[in-house]
Short mmCIF file of C-alpha atoms in Angstrom, two decimals:
data_model
loop_
_atom_site.label_atom_id
_atom_site.label_comp_id
_atom_site.label_asym_id
_atom_site.label_seq_id
_atom_site.Cartn_x
_atom_site.Cartn_y
_atom_site.Cartn_z
CA ARG X 277 64.68 137.31 109.83
CA SER X 278 65.90 135.20 106.93
CA THR X 279 69.29 136.96 106.98
CA TRP X 280 69.71 136.41 110.72
CA GLY X 281 68.55 132.81 110.34
CA ASN X 282 71.15 132.13 107.66
CA PHE X 283 73.79 133.86 109.75
CA TYR X 284 72.88 131.69 112.76
CA LEU X 285 73.11 128.52 110.67
CA LEU X 286 76.49 129.66 109.39
CA LEU X 287 77.71 130.16 112.96
CA ILE X 288 76.55 126.65 113.85
CA MET X 289 78.34 125.18 110.84
CA VAL X 290 81.56 127.04 111.64
CA HIS X 291 81.35 125.94 115.28
CA GLU X 292 80.84 122.30 114.28
CA GLU X 293 83.77 122.44 111.86
CA GLU X 294 86.07 123.94 114.47
CA LYS X 295 84.88 121.39 117.02
CA ALA X 296 85.54 118.46 114.68
CA ARG X 297 88.99 119.76 113.75
CA SER X 298 89.83 120.33 117.40
CA GLU X 299 88.76 116.77 118.29
CA VAL X 300 90.98 115.39 115.53
CA TRP X 301 93.97 117.39 116.73
CA SER X 302 93.49 116.44 120.38
CA SER X 303 93.25 112.69 119.66
CA LYS X 304 96.34 110.65 120.51
CA VAL X 305 97.60 107.06 120.47
CA PRO X 306 99.63 105.56 123.37
CA ILE X 307 102.49 103.47 121.95
CA MET X 308 104.99 101.01 123.39
CA PHE X 309 108.07 100.56 121.20
CA MET X 310 110.00 97.33 121.76
CA LEU X 311 113.20 96.04 120.18
CA SER X 312 112.71 92.83 118.19
CA ASN X 313 113.77 89.82 120.28
CA SER X 314 115.63 88.35 117.32
CA GLU X 315 117.83 91.45 117.09
CA LEU X 316 118.85 91.73 120.73
CA GLY X 317 122.66 91.87 120.91
CA THR X 318 123.19 92.30 124.65
CA VAL X 319 122.54 90.20 127.75
CA GLU X 320 120.26 92.83 129.19
CA ALA X 321 117.21 93.80 127.17
CA PRO X 322 116.28 97.49 126.90
CA VAL X 323 113.16 98.74 128.61
CA PRO X 324 110.33 99.60 126.21
CA TYR X 325 110.09 103.14 124.93
CA TYR X 326 106.70 104.58 125.85
CA CYS X 327 105.18 107.67 124.31
CA VAL X 328 101.82 109.17 123.45
CA LEU X 329 101.76 110.54 119.89
CA PRO X 330 99.08 112.69 118.27
CA ARG X 331 97.16 110.86 115.56
CA LEU X 332 98.33 113.50 113.09
CA SER X 333 101.99 113.02 114.00
CA TYR X 334 104.57 110.83 112.24
CA PHE X 335 107.08 108.25 113.40
CA GLY X 336 109.77 110.33 111.73
CA PHE X 337 109.23 113.05 114.31
CA VAL X 338 110.47 110.72 117.09
CA SER X 339 112.71 108.32 115.11
CA ASP X 340 115.95 109.87 116.39
CA GLN X 341 114.91 109.39 120.03
CA ILE X 342 113.83 105.79 119.38
CA LYS X 343 117.05 104.95 117.55
CA GLU X 344 119.14 106.45 120.36
CA HIS X 345 117.20 104.38 122.92
CA PHE X 346 117.45 100.96 121.21
CA GLN X 347 120.53 100.98 118.98
CA PRO X 348 123.05 100.27 121.80
CA TYR X 349 121.20 96.99 122.50
CA ALA X 350 120.78 95.82 118.91
CA ILE X 351 122.89 93.34 116.95
CA GLU X 352 125.47 95.06 114.81
CA ARG X 353 123.93 95.85 111.46
CA SER X 354 125.33 96.32 107.97
CA GLU X 355 125.41 99.64 106.14
CA ASP X 356 122.49 98.51 103.97
CA ASP X 357 120.21 98.08 106.97
CA ASP X 358 118.20 100.84 108.58
CA MET X 359 115.71 101.17 111.41
CA TRP X 360 112.11 100.27 110.60
CA PHE X 361 108.89 99.64 112.47
CA ALA X 362 106.32 96.86 112.39
CA SER X 363 103.02 96.03 114.00
CA GLY X 364 102.89 92.26 114.15
CA ASP X 365 103.87 91.12 110.67
CA VAL X 366 102.96 94.40 108.98
CA PRO X 367 105.82 96.82 108.15
CA LEU X 368 104.72 100.37 108.90
CA ARG X 369 105.12 103.14 106.34
CA TRP X 370 106.55 106.26 107.95
CA GLN X 371 104.96 108.51 105.28
CA LEU X 372 101.51 107.93 106.81
CA PRO X 373 100.23 109.59 110.00
CA VAL X 374 100.42 107.63 113.23
CA GLY X 375 96.64 107.46 113.58
CA VAL X 376 96.23 106.13 110.05
CA LEU X 377 98.81 103.41 110.69
CA PHE X 378 97.12 102.48 113.96
CA ASP X 379 93.67 102.22 112.38
CA SER X 380 94.99 100.26 109.40
CA VAL X 381 96.43 97.42 111.50
CA ASN X 382 94.34 97.57 114.67
CA ASN X 383 91.36 95.26 115.09
CA GLY X 384 90.30 96.14 118.60
CA HIS X 385 93.53 95.15 120.34
CA SER X 386 94.32 96.54 123.77
CA LEU X 387 96.39 99.65 124.34
CA PRO X 388 99.15 100.72 124.35
CA TRP X 389 99.81 99.86 120.73
CA CYS X 390 102.86 97.59 120.58
CA VAL X 391 105.25 98.58 117.78
CA THR X 392 108.35 96.47 117.12
CA VAL X 393 111.63 98.22 116.28
CA HIS X 394 113.93 96.54 113.75
CA PHE X 395 117.46 97.31 112.61
CA ARG X 396 117.98 94.43 110.18
CA ASN X 397 116.32 92.78 107.14
CA PHE X 398 114.75 95.96 105.84
CA PRO X 399 111.58 94.99 103.90
CA SER X 400 111.38 95.83 100.21
CA SER X 401 107.73 96.90 100.56
CA ILE X 402 108.56 100.18 102.32
CA VAL X 403 111.06 102.99 101.83
CA ARG X 404 113.84 103.92 104.22
CA CYS X 405 112.72 105.47 107.49
CA GLY X 406 112.61 109.23 107.35
CA ASP X 407 113.72 111.80 109.87
CA VAL X 408 111.91 115.08 110.44
CA GLU X 409 113.21 116.65 107.22
CA LYS X 410 112.22 113.66 105.09
CA VAL X 411 108.75 113.69 106.61
CA LYS X 412 108.42 117.39 105.78
CA TRP X 413 109.45 116.71 102.17
CA ALA X 414 106.88 113.91 101.91
CA LEU X 415 104.19 116.14 103.42
CA VAL X 416 104.73 118.92 100.89
CA ASN X 417 104.53 116.44 97.99
CA SER X 418 101.32 114.97 99.40
CA LEU X 419 99.82 118.43 99.84
CA LYS X 420 100.59 119.17 96.19
CA GLU X 421 98.73 116.03 95.16
CA ALA X 422 95.74 116.74 97.42
CA THR X 423 95.53 120.35 96.21
CA TYR X 424 95.71 119.21 92.59
CA LEU X 425 92.77 116.88 93.17
CA ARG X 426 90.75 119.67 94.77
CA HIS X 427 91.45 122.47 92.30
CA GLY X 428 92.95 120.90 89.17
CA ASN X 429 96.32 122.48 89.92
CA SER X 430 98.80 122.72 92.81
CA ARG X 431 99.63 126.42 92.44
CA ALA X 432 98.52 127.19 96.00
CA VAL X 433 101.24 124.92 97.39
CA MET X 434 103.85 125.78 94.77
CA SER X 435 103.43 129.52 95.34
CA MET X 436 103.44 129.38 99.15
CA SER X 437 105.99 131.68 100.70
CA LYS X 438 108.85 130.08 102.59
CA GLU X 439 107.45 131.53 105.81
CA SER X 440 103.96 130.08 105.21
CA GLN X 441 105.32 126.65 104.32
CA GLN X 442 107.50 126.66 107.42
CA MET X 443 104.56 127.67 109.61
CA LEU X 444 102.37 124.88 108.21
CA LEU X 445 105.07 122.23 108.73
CA ASP X 446 106.00 123.57 112.17
CA GLY X 447 102.34 123.31 113.10
CA LEU X 448 102.50 119.56 112.47
CA VAL X 449 105.90 118.99 114.08
CA GLU X 450 104.98 121.05 117.14
CA HIS X 451 101.36 119.82 117.08
CA ASN X 452 100.14 123.40 116.95
CA MET X 453 96.67 123.52 115.43
CA ARG X 454 96.57 127.32 115.15
CA LYS X 455 99.79 127.46 113.13
CA PHE X 456 98.76 124.67 110.79
CA TRP X 457 95.22 125.84 110.04
CA SER X 458 96.24 129.48 109.61
CA VAL X 459 97.97 128.31 106.42
CA ASN X 460 96.00 125.19 105.50
CA GLN X 461 92.64 126.99 105.31
CA GLY X 462 94.11 129.05 102.50
CA LEU X 463 94.91 125.88 100.57
CA LEU X 464 91.31 124.69 100.86
CA ASP X 465 89.97 128.07 99.70
CA SER X 466 92.72 128.81 97.18
CA ASP X 467 90.58 128.58 94.03
CA PRO X 468 86.92 129.45 94.74
CA SER X 469 86.19 129.70 91.01
CA THR X 470 86.62 125.97 90.53
CA GLY X 471 85.44 124.82 93.97
CA CYS X 472 86.38 121.25 94.77
CA ARG X 473 86.79 119.09 91.66
CA TYR X 474 87.69 115.82 93.39
CA VAL X 475 87.75 114.91 97.05
CA PRO X 476 91.21 113.94 98.37
CA ILE X 477 90.31 110.69 100.12
CA ARG X 478 92.20 107.43 100.55
CA TYR X 479 90.55 104.14 101.52
CA ILE X 480 92.35 101.47 103.53
CA PHE X 481 91.38 97.81 103.04
CA ASP X 482 94.41 95.61 103.63
CA ALA X 483 97.47 97.28 105.15
CA LEU X 484 99.71 94.35 104.26
CA LYS X 485 98.81 94.23 100.55
CA GLN X 486 98.50 97.93 99.85
CA PRO X 487 98.61 100.99 102.13
CA PHE X 488 95.53 102.59 100.58
CA VAL X 489 93.31 102.80 97.50
CA GLN X 490 92.75 106.17 95.88
CA LYS X 491 90.22 107.10 93.20
CA PRO X 492 89.09 110.56 92.01
CA ILE X 493 85.57 111.07 93.40
CA PRO X 494 83.73 114.36 92.88
CA PRO X 495 81.92 115.93 95.86
CA PHE X 496 78.61 116.00 93.91
CA ASP X 497 76.90 113.54 91.61
CA SER X 498 75.57 114.36 88.15
CA ASP X 499 72.28 115.59 89.65
CA GLY X 500 74.04 118.03 91.97
CA ASN X 501 73.51 115.96 95.13
CA GLU X 502 76.32 115.72 97.64
CA HIS X 503 78.17 112.44 97.69
CA THR X 504 78.19 110.69 101.05
CA LEU X 505 80.58 108.13 102.45
CA ARG X 506 78.04 105.47 101.47
CA SER X 507 77.78 106.60 97.83
CA SER X 508 81.56 107.02 97.58
CA LEU X 509 82.00 103.39 98.61
CA SER X 510 79.63 102.32 95.83
CA LEU X 511 81.67 104.37 93.34
CA LEU X 512 84.89 102.86 94.61
CA LEU X 513 83.54 99.31 94.65
CA PRO X 514 81.11 98.87 91.76
CA GLN X 515 81.33 95.13 92.53
CA LEU X 516 79.11 95.69 95.57
CA THR X 517 75.92 93.72 95.08
CA GLN X 518 72.59 94.99 96.34
CA SER X 519 72.72 92.61 99.29
CA GLN X 520 76.22 93.77 100.17
CA GLN X 521 75.18 97.41 99.91
CA SER X 522 72.48 96.74 102.49
CA LEU X 523 75.24 95.71 104.87
CA VAL X 524 76.76 99.17 104.76
CA THR X 525 75.61 100.49 108.10
CA THR X 526 74.97 104.09 109.00
CA ALA X 527 76.61 103.40 112.40
CA SER X 528 75.13 106.51 114.00
CA THR X 529 73.36 109.66 112.91
CA THR X 530 75.93 112.12 114.20
CA LEU X 531 79.64 112.25 114.86
CA PRO X 532 80.07 111.70 118.62
CA SER X 533 81.91 114.64 120.14
CA THR X 534 83.89 112.49 122.57
CA SER X 535 84.55 109.43 120.41
CA LEU X 536 87.83 110.53 118.83
CA SER X 537 89.70 108.46 121.36
CA PRO X 538 91.87 105.44 120.57
CA SER X 539 90.45 103.55 123.54
CA SER X 540 87.54 102.15 121.53
CA PRO X 541 88.65 102.36 117.90
CA TYR X 542 85.78 100.50 116.28
CA SER X 543 82.84 101.21 118.52
CA THR X 544 79.49 101.43 116.77
CA SER X 545 75.93 101.81 117.95
CA THR X 546 74.62 99.44 115.30
CA HIS X 547 73.53 95.91 116.25
CA TYR X 548 72.85 93.00 113.96
CA SER X 549 71.82 89.38 114.25
CA SER X 550 74.61 86.90 114.94
CA SER X 551 73.36 84.83 112.02
CA ALA X 552 73.64 87.75 109.60
CA SER X 553 76.78 89.02 107.95
CA PRO X 554 78.37 91.87 109.93
CA PRO X 555 77.90 95.29 108.38
CA ILE X 556 80.57 97.05 106.38
CA THR X 557 81.70 100.10 108.34
CA MET X 558 84.03 103.00 107.62
CA VAL X 559 86.47 104.17 110.29
CA CYS X 560 88.29 107.49 110.45
CA HIS X 561 90.41 108.69 113.36
CA GLY X 562 89.34 105.66 115.36
CA ILE X 563 85.57 106.07 115.12
CA SER X 564 82.89 104.49 112.96
CA LEU X 565 81.52 107.31 110.85
CA PRO X 566 77.86 107.78 109.89
CA LEU X 567 77.76 106.76 106.25
CA ASN X 568 75.26 109.47 105.39
CA ALA X 569 77.90 112.09 106.24
CA SER X 570 78.82 114.51 103.47
CA LEU X 571 82.01 113.33 101.78
CA LEU X 572 83.23 116.91 101.32
CA TRP X 573 82.56 117.80 104.97
CA VAL X 574 84.48 114.74 106.14
CA CYS X 575 87.44 115.59 103.93
CA ASP X 576 87.49 119.26 104.94
CA ASN X 577 87.29 118.65 108.68
CA LEU X 578 88.72 115.18 109.36
CA MET X 579 91.69 115.49 107.03
CA SER X 580 95.24 114.65 108.05
CA GLY X 581 98.12 117.07 107.77
CA ASP X 582 99.07 115.81 104.31
CA GLY X 583 95.80 117.05 102.80
CA PHE X 584 94.06 113.66 102.58
CA VAL X 585 91.43 112.00 104.72
CA TYR X 586 92.03 108.30 105.37
CA VAL X 587 89.09 105.95 105.86
CA LYS X 588 89.44 102.30 106.80
CA VAL X 589 86.76 100.07 105.30
CA VAL X 590 86.05 97.29 107.78
CA MET X 591 84.62 94.11 106.28
CA THR X 592 84.89 90.34 106.63
CA SER X 593 87.34 88.30 104.57
CA THR X 594 84.46 86.98 102.46
CA GLN X 595 83.17 90.49 101.75
CA TYR X 596 86.75 91.51 101.02
CA LEU X 597 87.22 88.83 98.37
CA GLU X 598 83.84 89.47 96.79
CA CYS X 599 84.18 93.25 96.62
CA LEU X 600 87.84 93.88 95.90
CA SER X 601 88.60 91.90 92.77
CA GLY X 602 90.35 94.31 90.46
CA VAL X 603 90.73 96.98 93.17
CA LEU X 604 93.70 95.49 95.00
CA PRO X 605 96.52 93.46 93.44
#
C-alpha cells in the first residue's frame, strides 16, 4: 500500500509540474507596436503592428518584421542608430523574454501592451537590438550561467550535441514545448550527485534602474527545510524589518490553473485595510504567487527559456526606498 501510495503521489506531482509548464507555455501577451511620433518622416503615419507573442518569446524573433513594417515611414537615421523598443520611458532589453519585460513595466495598464518603436537616439543603457541569431547566442550564454548555479559547472550545456542545442533553441523560436523540454529536462537533471546548489532566480524591482537583481540562494536552509519565495525575499533583502515582513502576503494557497493570462497581471485574492500599507507581492508570468511556494518548484516549473525564473517584487515607493538600500544602485 505504501509503495502504491508513493507512486500515486509521484503521479500527482508529475501531473502538476506538466500542467504548470503547459500553462506557462500557453500564456501570451497581445502587443501593439507603434512608431515614435517624433521619428515620423512621412505625411502618412503607418498603421500599428499588432501581434500576440508568447511570454517565453523574444522581440528578436519578430524584429525583422517590425523593422520592415516601420522603417519606410521613419526619419532617415545615421549608421550609428539602430531600432530599439520602449514602453513609456523605459527602454526594453531584447535579451529578456517578452513576458518578463511586460511584467517589469506593467502596473495594471490595459491591453494590448503599447510598445514604441525607435530608430534614433539609441540609449546607452541597453545593447543593440538582436535578431534571431543574436537571441540564440544570448540564450545559450544564459543557460550556461543558470546551469552553473544549479550544478556548480556548465558542462551539461557545453557538452550538448549540435543537434540537441538546435532542438532546444528551435523549441523556443517555434514555440514548441515538446522540443524544448525534451532537451531542457536533461539540463535540470544533468548532475544528480550534486542536486541543485543554487536556485537560478532573478528578482525585478525597478526596470528603469536595473533589469533584475540576482543573488545565489540555495534551495534548502541550514536545517534542511525548503526555501520558499517568502524566505528567499528575506535573504535577498535583509533590510526587511519585522513589520515589513508581515506585509509579505501569501496571496493565495495554490497556483490558479487559469490565471496565467495577461488580462489581469496583478490579481490577488488578498484584501487589506485602506489605512494599512499594501502588501508586498511577488509576480511571475503575470500572476501573484503564493509566497509559501517552494522556491525550487517555482524555478523548475515556471522558468523561462534561458534557464532562469523571473519574479517581480511589487511594493510601494516607500517600501522600495526602505528595503533596497545597497541592493540597487
